PDB file of N, CA and C in Angstrom:
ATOM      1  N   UNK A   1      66.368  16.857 -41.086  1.00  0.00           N
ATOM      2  CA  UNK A   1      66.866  16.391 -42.358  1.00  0.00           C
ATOM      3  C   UNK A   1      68.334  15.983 -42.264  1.00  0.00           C
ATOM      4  N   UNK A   2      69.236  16.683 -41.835  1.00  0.00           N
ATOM      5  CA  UNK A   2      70.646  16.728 -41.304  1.00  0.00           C
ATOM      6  C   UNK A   2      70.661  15.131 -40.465  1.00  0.00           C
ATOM      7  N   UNK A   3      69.835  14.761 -39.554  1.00  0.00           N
ATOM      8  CA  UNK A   3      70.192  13.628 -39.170  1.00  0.00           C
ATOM      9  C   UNK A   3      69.243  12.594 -39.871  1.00  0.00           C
ATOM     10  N   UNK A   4      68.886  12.254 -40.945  1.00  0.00           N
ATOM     11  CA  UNK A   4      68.684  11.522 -41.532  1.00  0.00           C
ATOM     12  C   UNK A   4      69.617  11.429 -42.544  1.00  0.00           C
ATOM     13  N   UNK A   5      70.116  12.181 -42.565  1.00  0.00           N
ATOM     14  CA  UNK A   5      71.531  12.497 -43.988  1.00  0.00           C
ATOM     15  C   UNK A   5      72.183  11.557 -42.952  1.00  0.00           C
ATOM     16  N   UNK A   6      72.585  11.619 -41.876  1.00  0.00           N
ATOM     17  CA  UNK A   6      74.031  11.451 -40.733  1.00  0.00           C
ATOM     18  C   UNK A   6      73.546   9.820 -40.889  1.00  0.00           C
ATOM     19  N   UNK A   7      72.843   9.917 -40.220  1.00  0.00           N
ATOM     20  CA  UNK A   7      72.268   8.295 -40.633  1.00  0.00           C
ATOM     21  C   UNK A   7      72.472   7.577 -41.501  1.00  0.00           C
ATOM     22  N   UNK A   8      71.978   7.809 -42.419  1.00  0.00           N
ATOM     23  CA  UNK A   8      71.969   7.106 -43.629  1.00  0.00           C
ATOM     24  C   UNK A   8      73.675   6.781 -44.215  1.00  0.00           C
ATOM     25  N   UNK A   9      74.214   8.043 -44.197  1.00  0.00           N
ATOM     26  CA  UNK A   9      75.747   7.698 -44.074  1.00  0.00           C
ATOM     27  C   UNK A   9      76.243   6.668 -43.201  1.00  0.00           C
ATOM     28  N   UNK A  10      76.380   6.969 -41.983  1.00  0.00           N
ATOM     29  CA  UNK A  10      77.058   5.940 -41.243  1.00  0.00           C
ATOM     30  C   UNK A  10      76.074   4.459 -41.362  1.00  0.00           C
ATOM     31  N   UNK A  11      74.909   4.545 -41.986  1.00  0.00           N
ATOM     32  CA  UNK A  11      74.537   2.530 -42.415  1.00  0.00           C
ATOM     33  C   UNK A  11      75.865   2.633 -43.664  1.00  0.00           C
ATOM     34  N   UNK A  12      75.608   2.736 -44.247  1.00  0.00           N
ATOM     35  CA  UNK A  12      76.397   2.645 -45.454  1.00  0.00           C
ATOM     36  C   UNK A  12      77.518   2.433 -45.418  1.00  0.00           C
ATOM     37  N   UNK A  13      78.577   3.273 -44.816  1.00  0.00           N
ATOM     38  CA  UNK A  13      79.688   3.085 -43.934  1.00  0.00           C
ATOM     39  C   UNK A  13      80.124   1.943 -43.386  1.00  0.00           C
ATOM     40  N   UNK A  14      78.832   2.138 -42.299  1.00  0.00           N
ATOM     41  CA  UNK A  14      78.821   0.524 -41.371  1.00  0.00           C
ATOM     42  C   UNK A  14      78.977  -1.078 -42.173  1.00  0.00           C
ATOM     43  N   UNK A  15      77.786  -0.954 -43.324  1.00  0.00           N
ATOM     44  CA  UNK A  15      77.843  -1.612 -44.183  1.00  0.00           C
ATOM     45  C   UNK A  15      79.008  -2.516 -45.158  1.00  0.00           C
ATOM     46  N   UNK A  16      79.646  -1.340 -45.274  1.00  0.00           N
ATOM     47  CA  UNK A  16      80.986  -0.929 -46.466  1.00  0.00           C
ATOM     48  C   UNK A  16      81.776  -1.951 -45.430  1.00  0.00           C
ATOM     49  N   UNK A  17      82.021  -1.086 -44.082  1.00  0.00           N
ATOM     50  CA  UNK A  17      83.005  -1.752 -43.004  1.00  0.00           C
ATOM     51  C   UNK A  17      82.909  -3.370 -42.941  1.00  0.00           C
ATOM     52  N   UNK A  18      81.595  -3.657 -42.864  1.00  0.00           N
ATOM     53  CA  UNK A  18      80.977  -4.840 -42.256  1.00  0.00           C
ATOM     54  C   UNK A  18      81.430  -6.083 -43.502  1.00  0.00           C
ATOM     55  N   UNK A  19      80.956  -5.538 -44.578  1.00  0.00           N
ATOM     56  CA  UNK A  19      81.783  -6.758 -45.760  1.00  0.00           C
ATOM     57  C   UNK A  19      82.933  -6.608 -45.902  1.00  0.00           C
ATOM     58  N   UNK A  20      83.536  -5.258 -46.021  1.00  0.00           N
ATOM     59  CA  UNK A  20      85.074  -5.652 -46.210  1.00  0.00           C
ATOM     60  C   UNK A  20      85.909  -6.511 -45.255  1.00  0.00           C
ATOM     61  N   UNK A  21      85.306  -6.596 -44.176  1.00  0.00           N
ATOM     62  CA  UNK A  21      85.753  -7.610 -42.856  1.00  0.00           C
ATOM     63  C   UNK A  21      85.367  -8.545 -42.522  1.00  0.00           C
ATOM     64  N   UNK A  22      84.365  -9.195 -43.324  1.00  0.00           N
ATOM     65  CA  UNK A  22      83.620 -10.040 -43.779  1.00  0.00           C
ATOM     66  C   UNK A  22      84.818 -11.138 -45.038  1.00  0.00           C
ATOM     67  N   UNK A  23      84.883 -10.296 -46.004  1.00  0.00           N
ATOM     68  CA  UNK A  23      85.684 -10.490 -47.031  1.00  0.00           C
ATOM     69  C   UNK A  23      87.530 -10.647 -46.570  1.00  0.00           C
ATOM     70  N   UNK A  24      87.827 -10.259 -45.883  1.00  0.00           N
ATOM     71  CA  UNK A  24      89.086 -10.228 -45.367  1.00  0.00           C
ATOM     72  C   UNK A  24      89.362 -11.454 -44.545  1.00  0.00           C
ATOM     73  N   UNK A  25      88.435 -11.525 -43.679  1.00  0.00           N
ATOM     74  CA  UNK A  25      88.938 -13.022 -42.826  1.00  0.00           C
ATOM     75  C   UNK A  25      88.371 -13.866 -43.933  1.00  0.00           C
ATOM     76  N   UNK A  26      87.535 -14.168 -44.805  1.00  0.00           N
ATOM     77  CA  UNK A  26      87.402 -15.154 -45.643  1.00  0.00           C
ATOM     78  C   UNK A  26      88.707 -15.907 -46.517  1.00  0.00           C
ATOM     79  N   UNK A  27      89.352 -14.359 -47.043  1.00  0.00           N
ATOM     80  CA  UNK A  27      90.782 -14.816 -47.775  1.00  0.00           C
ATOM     81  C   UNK A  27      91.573 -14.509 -47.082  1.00  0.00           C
ATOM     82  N   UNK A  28      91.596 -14.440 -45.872  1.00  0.00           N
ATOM     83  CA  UNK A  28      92.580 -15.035 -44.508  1.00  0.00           C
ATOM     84  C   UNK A  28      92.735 -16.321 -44.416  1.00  0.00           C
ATOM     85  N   UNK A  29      91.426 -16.828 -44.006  1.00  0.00           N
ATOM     86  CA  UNK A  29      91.382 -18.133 -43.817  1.00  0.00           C
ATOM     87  C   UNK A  29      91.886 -19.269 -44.774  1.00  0.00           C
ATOM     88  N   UNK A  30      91.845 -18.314 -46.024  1.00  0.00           N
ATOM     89  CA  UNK A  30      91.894 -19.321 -47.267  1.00  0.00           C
ATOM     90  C   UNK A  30      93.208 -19.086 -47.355  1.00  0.00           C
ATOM     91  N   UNK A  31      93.924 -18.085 -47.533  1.00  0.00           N
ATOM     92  CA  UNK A  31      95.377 -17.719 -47.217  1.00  0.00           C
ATOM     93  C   UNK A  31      96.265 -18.907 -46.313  1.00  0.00           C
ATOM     94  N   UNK A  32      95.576 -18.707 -44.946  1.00  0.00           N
ATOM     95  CA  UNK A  32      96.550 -19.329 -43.814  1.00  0.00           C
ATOM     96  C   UNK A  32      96.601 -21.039 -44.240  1.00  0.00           C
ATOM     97  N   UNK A  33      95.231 -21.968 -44.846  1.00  0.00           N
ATOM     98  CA  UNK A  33      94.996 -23.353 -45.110  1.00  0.00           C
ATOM     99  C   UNK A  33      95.894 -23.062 -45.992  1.00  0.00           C
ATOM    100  N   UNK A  34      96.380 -22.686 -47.003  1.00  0.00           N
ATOM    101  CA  UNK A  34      97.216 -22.623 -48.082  1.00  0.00           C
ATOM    102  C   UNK A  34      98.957 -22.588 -47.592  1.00  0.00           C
ATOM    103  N   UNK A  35      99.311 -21.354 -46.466  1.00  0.00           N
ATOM    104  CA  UNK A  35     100.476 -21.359 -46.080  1.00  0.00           C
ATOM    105  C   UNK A  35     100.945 -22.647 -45.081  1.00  0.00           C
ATOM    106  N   UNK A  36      99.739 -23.045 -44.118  1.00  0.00           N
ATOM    107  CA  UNK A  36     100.138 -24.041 -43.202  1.00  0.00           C
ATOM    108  C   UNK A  36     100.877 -25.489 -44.121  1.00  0.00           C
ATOM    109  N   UNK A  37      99.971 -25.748 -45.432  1.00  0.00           N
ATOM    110  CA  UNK A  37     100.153 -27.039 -46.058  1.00  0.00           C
ATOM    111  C   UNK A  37     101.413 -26.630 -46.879  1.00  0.00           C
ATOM    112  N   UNK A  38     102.044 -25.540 -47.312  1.00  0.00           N
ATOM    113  CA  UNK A  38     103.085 -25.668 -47.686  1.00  0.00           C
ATOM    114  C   UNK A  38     104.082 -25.280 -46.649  1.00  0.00           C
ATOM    115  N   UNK A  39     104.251 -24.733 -45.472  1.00  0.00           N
ATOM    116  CA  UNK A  39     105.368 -24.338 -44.494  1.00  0.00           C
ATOM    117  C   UNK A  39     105.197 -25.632 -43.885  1.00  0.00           C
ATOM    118  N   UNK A  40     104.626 -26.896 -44.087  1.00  0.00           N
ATOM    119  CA  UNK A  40     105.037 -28.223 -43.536  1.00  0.00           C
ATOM    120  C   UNK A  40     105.725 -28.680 -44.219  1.00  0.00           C
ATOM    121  N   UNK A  41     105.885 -28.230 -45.412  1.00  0.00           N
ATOM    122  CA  UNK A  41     107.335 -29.412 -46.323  1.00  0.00           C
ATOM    123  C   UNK A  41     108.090 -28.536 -45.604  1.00  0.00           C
ATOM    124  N   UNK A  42     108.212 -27.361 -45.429  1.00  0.00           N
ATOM    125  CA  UNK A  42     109.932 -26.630 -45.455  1.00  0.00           C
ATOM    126  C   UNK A  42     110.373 -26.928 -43.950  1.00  0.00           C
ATOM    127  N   UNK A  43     111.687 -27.681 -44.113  1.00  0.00           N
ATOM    128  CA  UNK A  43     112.891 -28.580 -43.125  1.00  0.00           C
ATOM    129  C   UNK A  43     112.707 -26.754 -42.004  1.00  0.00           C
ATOM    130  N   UNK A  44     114.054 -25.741 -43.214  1.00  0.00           N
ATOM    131  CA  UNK A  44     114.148 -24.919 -41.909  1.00  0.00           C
ATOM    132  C   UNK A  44     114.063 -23.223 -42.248  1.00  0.00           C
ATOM    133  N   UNK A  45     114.008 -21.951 -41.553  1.00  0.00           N
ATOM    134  CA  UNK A  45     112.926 -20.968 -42.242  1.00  0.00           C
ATOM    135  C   UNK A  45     114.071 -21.063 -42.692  1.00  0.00           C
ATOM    136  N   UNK A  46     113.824 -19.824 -43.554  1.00  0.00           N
ATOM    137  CA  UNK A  46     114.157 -19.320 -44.532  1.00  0.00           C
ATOM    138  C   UNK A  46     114.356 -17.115 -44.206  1.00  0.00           C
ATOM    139  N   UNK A  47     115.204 -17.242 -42.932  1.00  0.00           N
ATOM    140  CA  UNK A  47     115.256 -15.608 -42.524  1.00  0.00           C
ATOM    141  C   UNK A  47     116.426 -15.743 -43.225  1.00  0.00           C
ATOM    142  N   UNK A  48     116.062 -13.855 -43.708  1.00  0.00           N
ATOM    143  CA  UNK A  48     117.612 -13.018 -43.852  1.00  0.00           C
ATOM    144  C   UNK A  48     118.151 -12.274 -43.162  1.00  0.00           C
ATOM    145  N   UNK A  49     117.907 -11.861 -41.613  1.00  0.00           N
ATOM    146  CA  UNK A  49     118.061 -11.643 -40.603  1.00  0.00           C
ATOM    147  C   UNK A  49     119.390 -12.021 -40.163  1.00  0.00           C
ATOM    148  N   UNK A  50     120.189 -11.592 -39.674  1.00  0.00           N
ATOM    149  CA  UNK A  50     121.794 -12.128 -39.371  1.00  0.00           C
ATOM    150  C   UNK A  50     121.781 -12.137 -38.130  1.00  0.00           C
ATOM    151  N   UNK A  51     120.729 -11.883 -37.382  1.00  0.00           N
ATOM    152  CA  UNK A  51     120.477 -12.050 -36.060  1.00  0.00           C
ATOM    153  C   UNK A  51     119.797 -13.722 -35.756  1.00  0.00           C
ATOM    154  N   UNK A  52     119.473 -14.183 -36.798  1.00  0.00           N
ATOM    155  CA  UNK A  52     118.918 -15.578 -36.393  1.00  0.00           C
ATOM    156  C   UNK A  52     119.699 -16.600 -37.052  1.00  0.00           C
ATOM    157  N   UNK A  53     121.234 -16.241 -37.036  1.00  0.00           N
ATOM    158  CA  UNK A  53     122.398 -17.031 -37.693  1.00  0.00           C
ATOM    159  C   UNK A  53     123.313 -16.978 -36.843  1.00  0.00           C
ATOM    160  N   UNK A  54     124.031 -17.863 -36.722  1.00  0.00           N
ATOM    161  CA  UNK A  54     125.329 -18.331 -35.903  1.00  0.00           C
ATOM    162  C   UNK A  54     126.257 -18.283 -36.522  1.00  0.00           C
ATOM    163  N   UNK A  55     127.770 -18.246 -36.152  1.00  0.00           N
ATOM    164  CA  UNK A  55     128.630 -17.807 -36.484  1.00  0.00           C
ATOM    165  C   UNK A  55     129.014 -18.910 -37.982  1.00  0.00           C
ATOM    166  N   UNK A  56     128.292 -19.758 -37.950  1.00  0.00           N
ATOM    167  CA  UNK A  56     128.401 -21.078 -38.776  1.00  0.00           C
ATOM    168  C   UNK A  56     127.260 -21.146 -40.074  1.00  0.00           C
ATOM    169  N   UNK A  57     126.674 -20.159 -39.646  1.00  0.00           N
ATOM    170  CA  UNK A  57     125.271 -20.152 -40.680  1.00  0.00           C
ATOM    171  C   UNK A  57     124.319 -21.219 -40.609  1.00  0.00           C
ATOM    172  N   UNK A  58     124.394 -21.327 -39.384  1.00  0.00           N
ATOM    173  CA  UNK A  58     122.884 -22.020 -38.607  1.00  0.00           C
ATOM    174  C   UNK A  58     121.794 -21.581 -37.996  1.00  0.00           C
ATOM    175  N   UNK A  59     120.808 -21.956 -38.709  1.00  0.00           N
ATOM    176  CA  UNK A  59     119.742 -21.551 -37.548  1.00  0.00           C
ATOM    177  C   UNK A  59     119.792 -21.491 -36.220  1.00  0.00           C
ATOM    178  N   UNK A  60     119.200 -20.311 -35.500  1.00  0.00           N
ATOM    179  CA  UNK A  60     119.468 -20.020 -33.861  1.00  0.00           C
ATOM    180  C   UNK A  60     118.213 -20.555 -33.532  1.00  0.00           C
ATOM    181  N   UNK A  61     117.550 -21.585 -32.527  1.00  0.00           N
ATOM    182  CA  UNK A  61     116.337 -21.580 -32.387  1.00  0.00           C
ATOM    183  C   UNK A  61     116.201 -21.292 -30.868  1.00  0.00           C
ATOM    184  N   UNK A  62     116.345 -20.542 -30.530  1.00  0.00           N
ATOM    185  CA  UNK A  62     115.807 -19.930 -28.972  1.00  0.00           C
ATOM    186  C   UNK A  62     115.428 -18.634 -29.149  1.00  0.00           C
ATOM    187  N   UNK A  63     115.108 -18.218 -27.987  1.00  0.00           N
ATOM    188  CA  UNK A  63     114.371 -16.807 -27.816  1.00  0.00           C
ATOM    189  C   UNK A  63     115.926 -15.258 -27.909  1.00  0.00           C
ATOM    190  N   UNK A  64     115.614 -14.886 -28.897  1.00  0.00           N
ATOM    191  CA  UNK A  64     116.499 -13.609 -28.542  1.00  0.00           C
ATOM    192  C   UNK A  64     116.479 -12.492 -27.529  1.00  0.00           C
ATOM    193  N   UNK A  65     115.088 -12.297 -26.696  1.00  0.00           N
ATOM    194  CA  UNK A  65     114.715 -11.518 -26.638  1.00  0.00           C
ATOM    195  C   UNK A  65     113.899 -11.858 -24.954  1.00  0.00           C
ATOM    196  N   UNK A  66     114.602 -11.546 -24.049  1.00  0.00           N
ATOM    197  CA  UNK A  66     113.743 -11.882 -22.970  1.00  0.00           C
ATOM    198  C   UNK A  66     112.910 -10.513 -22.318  1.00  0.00           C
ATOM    199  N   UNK A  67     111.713 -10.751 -21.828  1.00  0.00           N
ATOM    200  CA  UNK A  67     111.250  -9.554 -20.818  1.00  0.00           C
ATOM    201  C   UNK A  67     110.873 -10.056 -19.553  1.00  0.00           C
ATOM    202  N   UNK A  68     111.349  -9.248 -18.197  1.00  0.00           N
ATOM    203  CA  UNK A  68     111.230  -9.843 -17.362  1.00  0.00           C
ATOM    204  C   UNK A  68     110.332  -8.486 -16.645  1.00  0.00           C
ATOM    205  N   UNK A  69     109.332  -8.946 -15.888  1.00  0.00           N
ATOM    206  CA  UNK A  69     108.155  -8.139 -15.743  1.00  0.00           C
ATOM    207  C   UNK A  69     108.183  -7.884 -14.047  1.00  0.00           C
ATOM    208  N   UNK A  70     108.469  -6.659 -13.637  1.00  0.00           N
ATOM    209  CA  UNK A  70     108.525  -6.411 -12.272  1.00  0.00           C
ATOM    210  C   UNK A  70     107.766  -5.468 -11.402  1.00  0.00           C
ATOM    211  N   UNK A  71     107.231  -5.560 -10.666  1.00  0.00           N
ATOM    212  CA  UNK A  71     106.287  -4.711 -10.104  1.00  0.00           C
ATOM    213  C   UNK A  71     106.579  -3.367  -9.764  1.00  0.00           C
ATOM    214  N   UNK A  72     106.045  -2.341  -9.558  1.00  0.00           N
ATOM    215  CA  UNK A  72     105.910  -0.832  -9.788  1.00  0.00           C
ATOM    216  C   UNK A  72     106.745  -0.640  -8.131  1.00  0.00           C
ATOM    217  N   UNK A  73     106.809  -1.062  -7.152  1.00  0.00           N
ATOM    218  CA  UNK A  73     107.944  -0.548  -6.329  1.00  0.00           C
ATOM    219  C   UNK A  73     109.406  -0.914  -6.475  1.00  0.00           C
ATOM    220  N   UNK A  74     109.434  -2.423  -6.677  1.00  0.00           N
ATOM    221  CA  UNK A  74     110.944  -2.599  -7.120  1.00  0.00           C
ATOM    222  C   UNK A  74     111.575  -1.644  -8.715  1.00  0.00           C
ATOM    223  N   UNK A  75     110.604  -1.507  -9.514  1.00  0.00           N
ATOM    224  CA  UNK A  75     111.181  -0.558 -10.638  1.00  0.00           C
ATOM    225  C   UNK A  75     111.147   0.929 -10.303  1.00  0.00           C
ATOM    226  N   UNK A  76     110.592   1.478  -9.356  1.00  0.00           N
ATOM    227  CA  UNK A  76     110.547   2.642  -8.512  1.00  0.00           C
ATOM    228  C   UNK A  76     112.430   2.678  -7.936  1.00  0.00           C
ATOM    229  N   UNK A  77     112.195   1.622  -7.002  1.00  0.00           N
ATOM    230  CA  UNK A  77     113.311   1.570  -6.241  1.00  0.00           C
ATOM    231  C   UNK A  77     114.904   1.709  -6.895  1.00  0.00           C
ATOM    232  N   UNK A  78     114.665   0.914  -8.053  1.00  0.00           N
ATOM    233  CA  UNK A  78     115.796   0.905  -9.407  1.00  0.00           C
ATOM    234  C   UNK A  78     115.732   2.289  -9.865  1.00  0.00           C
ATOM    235  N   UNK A  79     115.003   2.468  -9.791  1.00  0.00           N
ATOM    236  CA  UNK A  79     115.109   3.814 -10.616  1.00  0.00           C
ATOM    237  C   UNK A  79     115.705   5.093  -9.787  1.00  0.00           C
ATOM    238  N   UNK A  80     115.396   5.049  -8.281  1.00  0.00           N
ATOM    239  CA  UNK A  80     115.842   5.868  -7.603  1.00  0.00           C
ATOM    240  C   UNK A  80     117.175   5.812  -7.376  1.00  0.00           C
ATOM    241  N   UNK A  81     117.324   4.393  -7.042  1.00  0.00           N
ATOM    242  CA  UNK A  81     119.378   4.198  -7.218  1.00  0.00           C
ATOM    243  C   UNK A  81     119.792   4.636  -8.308  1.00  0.00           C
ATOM    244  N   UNK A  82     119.436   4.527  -9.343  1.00  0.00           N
ATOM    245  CA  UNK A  82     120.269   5.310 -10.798  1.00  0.00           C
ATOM    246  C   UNK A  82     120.258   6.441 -10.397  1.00  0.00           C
ATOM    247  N   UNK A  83     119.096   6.854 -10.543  1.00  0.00           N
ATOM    248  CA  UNK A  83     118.749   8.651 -10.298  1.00  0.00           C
ATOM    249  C   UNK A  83     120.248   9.196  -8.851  1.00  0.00           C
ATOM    250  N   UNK A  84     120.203   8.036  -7.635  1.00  0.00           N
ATOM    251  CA  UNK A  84     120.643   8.639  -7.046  1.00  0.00           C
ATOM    252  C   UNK A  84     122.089   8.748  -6.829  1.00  0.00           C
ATOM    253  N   UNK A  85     122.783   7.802  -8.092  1.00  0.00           N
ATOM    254  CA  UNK A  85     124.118   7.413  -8.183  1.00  0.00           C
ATOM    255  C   UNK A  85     124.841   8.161  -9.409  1.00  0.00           C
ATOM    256  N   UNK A  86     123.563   8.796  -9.882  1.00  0.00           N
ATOM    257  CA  UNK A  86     124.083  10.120 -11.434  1.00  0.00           C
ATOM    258  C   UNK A  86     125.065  10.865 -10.406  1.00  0.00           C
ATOM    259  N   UNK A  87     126.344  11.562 -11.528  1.00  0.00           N
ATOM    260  CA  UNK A  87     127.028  12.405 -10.887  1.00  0.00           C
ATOM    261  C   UNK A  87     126.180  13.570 -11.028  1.00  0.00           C
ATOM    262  N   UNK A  88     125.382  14.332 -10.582  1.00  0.00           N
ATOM    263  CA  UNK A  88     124.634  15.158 -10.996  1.00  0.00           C
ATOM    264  C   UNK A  88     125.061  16.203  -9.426  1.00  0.00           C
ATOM    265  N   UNK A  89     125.007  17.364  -9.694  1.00  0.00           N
ATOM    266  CA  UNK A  89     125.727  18.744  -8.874  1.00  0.00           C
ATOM    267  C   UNK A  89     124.527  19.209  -8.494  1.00  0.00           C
ATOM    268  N   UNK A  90     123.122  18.858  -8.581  1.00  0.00           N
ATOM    269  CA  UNK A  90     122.274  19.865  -8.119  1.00  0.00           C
ATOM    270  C   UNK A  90     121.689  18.947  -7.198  1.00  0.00           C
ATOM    271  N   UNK A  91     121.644  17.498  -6.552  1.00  0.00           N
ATOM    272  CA  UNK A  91     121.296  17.187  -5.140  1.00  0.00           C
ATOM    273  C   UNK A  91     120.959  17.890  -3.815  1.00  0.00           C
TER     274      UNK A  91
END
């Protein structure tokens, strides 16, 4: 009886899940056709961010933010020179 209870819950559940995500990308979609046709009139954004302003109050348009991705011995190796250049007394 217990797993027909368990059952029956998780359809229902599943169910519940299944339209609300159903329903969500629908007024996504309808959302984004709506934002694309108006963020084509606008010239330039519109941040309040003082990080994407120049000393002139211009838009910055490049990347703030670089990551540079290095493999697990050279960041090993970095890491051991720090480690091994700490003034640290217990070496």
């Amino acid at each position: 009886m217990v797993q027909i209870l368990y059952i029956l819950a998780f359809t229902v559940l599943s169910i519940f899940a299944i339209s609300n995500l159903i329903r969500s990308m629908i007024s996504l979609s309808q959302n984004e056709s709506r934002n694309y046709q108006s963020n084509r009139r606008r010239v330039s954004p519109q941040f309040n961010h003082p990080e994407l302003w120049d000393k002139d109050g211009q838009y910055i348009d490049e990347p703030l933010m670089v990551v540079k991705s290095i493999n697990v011995d050279d960041a090993r190796s970095r890491l051991d020179a720090l480690y091994n250049s700490s003034p640290s007394t217990d070496k």
